[in-house]
JSON list of C-alpha atoms in Angstrom, two decimals:
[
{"chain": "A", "resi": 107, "resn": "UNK", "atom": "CA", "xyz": [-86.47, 104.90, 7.54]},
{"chain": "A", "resi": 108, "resn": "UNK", "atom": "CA", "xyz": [-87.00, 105.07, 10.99]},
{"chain": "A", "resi": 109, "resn": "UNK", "atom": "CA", "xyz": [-85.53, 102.53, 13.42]},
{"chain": "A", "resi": 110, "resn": "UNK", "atom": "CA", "xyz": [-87.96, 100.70, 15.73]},
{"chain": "A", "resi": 111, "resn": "UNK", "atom": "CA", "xyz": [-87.58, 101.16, 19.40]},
{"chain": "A", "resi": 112, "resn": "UNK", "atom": "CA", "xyz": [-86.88, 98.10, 21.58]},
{"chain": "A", "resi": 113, "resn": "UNK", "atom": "CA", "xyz": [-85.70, 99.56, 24.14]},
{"chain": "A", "resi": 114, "resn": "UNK", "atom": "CA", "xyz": [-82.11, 99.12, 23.46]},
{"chain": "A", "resi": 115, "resn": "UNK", "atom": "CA", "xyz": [-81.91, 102.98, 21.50]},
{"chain": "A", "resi": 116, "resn": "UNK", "atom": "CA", "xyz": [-79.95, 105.16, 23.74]},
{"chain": "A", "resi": 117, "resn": "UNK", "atom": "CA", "xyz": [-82.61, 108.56, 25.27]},
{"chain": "A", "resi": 118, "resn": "UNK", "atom": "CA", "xyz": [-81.36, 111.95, 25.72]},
{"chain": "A", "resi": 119, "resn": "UNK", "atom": "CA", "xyz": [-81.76, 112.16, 29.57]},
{"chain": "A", "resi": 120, "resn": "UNK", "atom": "CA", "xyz": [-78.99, 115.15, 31.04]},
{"chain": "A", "resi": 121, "resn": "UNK", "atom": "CA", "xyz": [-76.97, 117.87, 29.44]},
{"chain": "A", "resi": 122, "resn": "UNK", "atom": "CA", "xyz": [-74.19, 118.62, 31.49]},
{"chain": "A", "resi": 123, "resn": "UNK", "atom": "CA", "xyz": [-72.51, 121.90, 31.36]},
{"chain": "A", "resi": 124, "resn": "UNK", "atom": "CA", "xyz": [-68.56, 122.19, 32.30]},
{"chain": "A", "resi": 125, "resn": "UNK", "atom": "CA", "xyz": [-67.76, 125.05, 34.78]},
{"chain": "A", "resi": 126, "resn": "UNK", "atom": "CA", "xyz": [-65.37, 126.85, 37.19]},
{"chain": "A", "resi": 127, "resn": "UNK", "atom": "CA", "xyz": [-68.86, 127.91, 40.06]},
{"chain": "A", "resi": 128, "resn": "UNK", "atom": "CA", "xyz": [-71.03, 125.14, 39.24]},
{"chain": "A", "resi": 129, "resn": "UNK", "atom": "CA", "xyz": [-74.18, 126.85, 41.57]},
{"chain": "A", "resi": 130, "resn": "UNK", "atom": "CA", "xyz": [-73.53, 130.30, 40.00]},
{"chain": "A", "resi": 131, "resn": "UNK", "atom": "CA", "xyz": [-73.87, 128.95, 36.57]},
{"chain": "A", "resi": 132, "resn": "UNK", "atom": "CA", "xyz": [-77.28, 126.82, 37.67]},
{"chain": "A", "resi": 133, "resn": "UNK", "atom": "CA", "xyz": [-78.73, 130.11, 38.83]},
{"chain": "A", "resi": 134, "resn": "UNK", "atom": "CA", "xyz": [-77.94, 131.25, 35.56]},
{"chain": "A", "resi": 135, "resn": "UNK", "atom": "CA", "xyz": [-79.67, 128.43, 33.71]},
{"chain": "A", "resi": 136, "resn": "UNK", "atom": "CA", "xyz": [-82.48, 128.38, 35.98]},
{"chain": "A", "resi": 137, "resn": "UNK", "atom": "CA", "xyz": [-83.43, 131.50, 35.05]},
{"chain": "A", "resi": 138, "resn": "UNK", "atom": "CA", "xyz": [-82.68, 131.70, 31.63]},
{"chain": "A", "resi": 139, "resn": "UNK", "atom": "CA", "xyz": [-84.89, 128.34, 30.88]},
{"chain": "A", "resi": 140, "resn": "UNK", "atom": "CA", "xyz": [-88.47, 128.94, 31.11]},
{"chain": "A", "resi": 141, "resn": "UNK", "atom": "CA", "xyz": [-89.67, 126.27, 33.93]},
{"chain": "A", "resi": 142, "resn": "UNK", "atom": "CA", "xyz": [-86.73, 125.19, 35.00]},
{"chain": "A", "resi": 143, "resn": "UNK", "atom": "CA", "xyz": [-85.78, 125.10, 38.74]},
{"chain": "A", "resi": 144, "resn": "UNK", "atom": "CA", "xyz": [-82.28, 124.26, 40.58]},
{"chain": "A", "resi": 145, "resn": "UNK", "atom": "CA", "xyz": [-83.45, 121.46, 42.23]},
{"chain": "A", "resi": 146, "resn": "UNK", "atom": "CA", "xyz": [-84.09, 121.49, 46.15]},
{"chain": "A", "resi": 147, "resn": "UNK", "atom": "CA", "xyz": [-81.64, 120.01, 48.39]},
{"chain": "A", "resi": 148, "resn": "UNK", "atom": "CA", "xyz": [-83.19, 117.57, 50.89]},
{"chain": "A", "resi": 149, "resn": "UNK", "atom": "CA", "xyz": [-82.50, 117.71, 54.73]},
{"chain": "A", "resi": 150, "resn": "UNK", "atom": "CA", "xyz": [-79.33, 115.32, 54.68]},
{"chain": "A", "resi": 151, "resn": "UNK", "atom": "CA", "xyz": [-77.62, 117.03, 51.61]},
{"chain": "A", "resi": 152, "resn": "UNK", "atom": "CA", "xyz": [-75.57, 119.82, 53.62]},
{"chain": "A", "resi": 153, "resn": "UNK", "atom": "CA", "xyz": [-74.41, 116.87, 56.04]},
{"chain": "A", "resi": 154, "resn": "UNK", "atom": "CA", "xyz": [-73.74, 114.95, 53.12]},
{"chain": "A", "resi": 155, "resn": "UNK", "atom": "CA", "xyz": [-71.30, 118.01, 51.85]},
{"chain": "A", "resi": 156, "resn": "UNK", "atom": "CA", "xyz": [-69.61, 118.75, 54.55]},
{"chain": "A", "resi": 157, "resn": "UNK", "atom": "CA", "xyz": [-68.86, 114.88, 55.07]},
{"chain": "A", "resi": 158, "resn": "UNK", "atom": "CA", "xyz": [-66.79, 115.29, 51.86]},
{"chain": "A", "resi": 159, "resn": "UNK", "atom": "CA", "xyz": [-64.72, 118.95, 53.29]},
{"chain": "A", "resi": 160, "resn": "UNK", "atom": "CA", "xyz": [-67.53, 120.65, 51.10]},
{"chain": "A", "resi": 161, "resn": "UNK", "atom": "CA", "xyz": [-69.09, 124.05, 52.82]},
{"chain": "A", "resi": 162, "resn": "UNK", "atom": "CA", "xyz": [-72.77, 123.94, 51.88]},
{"chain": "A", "resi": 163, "resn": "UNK", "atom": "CA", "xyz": [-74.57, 124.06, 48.22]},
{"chain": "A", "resi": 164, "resn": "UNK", "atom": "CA", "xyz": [-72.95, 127.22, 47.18]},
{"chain": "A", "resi": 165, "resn": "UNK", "atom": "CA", "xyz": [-69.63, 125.05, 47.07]},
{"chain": "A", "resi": 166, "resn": "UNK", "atom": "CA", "xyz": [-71.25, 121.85, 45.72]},
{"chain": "A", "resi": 167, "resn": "UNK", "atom": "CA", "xyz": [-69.26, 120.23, 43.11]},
{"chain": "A", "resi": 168, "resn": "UNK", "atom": "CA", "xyz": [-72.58, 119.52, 40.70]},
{"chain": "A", "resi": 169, "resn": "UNK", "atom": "CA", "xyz": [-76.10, 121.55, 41.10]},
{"chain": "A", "resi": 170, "resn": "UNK", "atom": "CA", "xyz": [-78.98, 119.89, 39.49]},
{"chain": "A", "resi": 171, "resn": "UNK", "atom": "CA", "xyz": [-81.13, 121.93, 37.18]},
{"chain": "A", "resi": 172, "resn": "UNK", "atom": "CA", "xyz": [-84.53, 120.28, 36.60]},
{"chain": "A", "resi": 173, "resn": "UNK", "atom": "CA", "xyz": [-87.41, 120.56, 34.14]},
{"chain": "A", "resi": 174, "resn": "UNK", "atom": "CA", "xyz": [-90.91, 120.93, 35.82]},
{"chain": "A", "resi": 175, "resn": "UNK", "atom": "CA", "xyz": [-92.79, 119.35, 33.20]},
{"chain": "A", "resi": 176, "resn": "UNK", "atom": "CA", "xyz": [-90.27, 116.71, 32.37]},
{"chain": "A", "resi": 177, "resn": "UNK", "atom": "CA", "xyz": [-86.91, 116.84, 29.62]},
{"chain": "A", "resi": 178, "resn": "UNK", "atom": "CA", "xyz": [-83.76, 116.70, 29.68]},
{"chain": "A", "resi": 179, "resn": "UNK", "atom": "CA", "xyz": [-81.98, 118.37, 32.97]},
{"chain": "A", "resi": 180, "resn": "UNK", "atom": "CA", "xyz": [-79.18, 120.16, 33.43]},
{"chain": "A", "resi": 181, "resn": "UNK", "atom": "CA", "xyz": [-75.99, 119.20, 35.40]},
{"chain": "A", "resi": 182, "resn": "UNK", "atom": "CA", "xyz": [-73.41, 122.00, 36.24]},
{"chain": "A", "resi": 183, "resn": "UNK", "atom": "CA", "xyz": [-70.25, 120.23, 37.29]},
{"chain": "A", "resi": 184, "resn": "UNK", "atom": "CA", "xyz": [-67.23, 121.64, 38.49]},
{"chain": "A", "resi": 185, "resn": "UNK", "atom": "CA", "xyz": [-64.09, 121.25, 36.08]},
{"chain": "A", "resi": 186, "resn": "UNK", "atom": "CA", "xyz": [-60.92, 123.24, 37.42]},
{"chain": "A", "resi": 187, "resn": "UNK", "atom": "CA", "xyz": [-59.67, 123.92, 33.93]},
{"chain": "A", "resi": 188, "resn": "UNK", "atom": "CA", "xyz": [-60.28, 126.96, 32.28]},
{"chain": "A", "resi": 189, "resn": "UNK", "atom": "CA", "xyz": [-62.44, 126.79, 28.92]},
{"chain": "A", "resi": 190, "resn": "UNK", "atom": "CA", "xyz": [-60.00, 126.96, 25.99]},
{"chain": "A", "resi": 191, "resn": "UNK", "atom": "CA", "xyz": [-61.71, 126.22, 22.89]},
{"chain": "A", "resi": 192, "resn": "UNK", "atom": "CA", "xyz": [-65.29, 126.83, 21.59]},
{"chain": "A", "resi": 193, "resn": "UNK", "atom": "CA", "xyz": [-67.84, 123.93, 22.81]},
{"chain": "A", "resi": 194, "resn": "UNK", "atom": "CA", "xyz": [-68.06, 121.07, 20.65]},
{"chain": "A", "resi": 195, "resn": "UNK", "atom": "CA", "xyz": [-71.62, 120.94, 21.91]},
{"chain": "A", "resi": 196, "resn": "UNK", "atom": "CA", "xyz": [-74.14, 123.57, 22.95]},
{"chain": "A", "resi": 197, "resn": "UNK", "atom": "CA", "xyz": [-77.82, 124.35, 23.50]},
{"chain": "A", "resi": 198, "resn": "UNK", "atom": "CA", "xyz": [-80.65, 126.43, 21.22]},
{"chain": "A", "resi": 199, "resn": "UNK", "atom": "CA", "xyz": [-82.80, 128.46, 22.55]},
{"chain": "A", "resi": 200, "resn": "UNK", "atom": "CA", "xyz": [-85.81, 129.80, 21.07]},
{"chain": "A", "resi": 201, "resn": "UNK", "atom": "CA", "xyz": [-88.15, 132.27, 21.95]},
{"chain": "A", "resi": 202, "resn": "UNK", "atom": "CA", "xyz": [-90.89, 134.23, 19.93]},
{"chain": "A", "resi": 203, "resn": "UNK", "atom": "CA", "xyz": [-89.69, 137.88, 21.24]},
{"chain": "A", "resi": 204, "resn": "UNK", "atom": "CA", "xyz": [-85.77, 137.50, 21.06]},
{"chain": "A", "resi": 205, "resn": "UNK", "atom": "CA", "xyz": [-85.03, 141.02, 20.71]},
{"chain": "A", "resi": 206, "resn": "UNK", "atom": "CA", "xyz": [-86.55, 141.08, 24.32]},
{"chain": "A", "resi": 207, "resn": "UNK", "atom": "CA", "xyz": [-85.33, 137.78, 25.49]},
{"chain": "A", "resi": 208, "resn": "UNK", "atom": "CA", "xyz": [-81.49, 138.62, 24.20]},
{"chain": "A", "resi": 209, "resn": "UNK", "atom": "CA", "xyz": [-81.69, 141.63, 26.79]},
{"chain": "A", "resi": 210, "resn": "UNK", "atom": "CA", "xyz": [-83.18, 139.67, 29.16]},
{"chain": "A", "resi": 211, "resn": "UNK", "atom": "CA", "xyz": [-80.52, 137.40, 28.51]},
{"chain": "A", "resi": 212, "resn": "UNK", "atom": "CA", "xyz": [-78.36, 139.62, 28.89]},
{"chain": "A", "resi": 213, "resn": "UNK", "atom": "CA", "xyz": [-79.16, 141.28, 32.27]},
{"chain": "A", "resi": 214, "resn": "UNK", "atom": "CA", "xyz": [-78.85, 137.79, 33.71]},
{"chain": "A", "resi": 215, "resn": "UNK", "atom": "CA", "xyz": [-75.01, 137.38, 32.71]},
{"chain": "A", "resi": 216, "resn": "UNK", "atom": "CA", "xyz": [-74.72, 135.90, 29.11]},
{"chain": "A", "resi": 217, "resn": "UNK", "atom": "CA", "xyz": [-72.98, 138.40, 26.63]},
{"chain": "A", "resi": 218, "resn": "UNK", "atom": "CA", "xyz": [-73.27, 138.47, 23.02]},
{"chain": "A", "resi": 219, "resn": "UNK", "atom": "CA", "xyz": [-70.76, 136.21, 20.82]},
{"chain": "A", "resi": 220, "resn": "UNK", "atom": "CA", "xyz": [-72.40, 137.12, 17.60]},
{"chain": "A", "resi": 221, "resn": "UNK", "atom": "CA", "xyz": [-75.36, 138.31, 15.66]},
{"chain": "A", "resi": 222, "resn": "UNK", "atom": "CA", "xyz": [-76.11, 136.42, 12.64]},
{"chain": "A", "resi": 223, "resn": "UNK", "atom": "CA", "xyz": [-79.03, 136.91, 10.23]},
{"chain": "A", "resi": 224, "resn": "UNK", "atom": "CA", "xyz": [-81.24, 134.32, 11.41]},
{"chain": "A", "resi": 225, "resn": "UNK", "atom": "CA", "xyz": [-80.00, 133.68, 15.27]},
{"chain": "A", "resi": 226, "resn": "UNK", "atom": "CA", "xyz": [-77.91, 135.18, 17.92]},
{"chain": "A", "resi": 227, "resn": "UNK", "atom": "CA", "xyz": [-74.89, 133.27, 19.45]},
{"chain": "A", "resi": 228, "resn": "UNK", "atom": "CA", "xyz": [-74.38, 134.13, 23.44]},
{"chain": "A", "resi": 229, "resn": "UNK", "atom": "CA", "xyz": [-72.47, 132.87, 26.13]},
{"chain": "A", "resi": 230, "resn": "UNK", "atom": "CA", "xyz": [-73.41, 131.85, 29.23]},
{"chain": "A", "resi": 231, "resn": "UNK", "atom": "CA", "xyz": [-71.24, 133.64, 32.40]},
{"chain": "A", "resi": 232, "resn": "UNK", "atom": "CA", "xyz": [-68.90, 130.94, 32.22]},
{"chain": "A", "resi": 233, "resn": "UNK", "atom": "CA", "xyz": [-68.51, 131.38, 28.63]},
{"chain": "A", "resi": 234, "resn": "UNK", "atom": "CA", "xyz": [-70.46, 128.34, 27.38]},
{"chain": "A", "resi": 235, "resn": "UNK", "atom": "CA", "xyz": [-71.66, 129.16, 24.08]},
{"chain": "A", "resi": 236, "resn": "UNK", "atom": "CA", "xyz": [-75.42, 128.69, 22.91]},
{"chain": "A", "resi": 237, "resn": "UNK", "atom": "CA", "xyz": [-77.89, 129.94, 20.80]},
{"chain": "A", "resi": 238, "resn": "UNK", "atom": "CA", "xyz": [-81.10, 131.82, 20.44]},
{"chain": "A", "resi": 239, "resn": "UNK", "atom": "CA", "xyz": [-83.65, 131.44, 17.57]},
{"chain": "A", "resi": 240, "resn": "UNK", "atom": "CA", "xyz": [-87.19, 133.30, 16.91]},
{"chain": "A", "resi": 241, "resn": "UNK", "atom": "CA", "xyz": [-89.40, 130.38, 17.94]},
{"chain": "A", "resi": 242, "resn": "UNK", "atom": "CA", "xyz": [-91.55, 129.00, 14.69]},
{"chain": "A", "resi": 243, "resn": "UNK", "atom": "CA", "xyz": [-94.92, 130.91, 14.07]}
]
């Protein structure tokens, strides 16, 4: 039975992604997602960083990765600590040429974890694991 909404039900609203070169691994997402964009630093965002000891963007600590038409975004945030284990969460992708998308996929960094019958499992350059489906007909 579905539950009514009152406004008090919790919404999806960011994915965050853990990572060693947090604006390396938004380029990667930003071009892996279809309309997705890293999102624009404003005029007093590179003061802002280097306020903190922080270069510029290519050094920022988290690098926004926004949906054009609205969703969920993305959040790469730097974590020092090597990934250990597999992720306890990850994305799906789909897309209705995969063959084609898992080399484009590939070209842009991700390598192949595994190749099951229905789905491919990848991981990003940082070795975030996700998957990619055949979109439904």
């Amino acid at each position: 039975m579905p539950r009514p909404r009152h406004g008090r039900t919790a919404r999806l609203h960011d994915h965050v992604i853990d990572c060693a070169r947090p604006a390396a691994t938004a380029r990667f997402w930003s071009a892996a997602l279809d309309d997705y964009a890293i999102a624009p630093y404003d005029d007093a965002e590179p003061a802002r960083l280097r306020a903190q000891g922080i270069p510029g963007p290519e050094n920022d600590p988290t690098v926004l990765v926004e949906p054009r038409g609205g969703g969920p975004r993305l959040w790469c945030q730097l974590v020092p600590k090597p990934k250990r284990v597999k992720n306890r969460l990850h994305l799906d992708l789909a897309a209705t040429d995969p063959e084609s998308e898992l080399g484009r996929l590939t070209t842009l960094g991700a390598t192949l974890v595994t190749r099951h019958e229905d789905h491919w499992v990848l991981a990003d350059p940082e070795g975030n694991e996700f998957c990619l489906f055949p979109s439904p007909s």
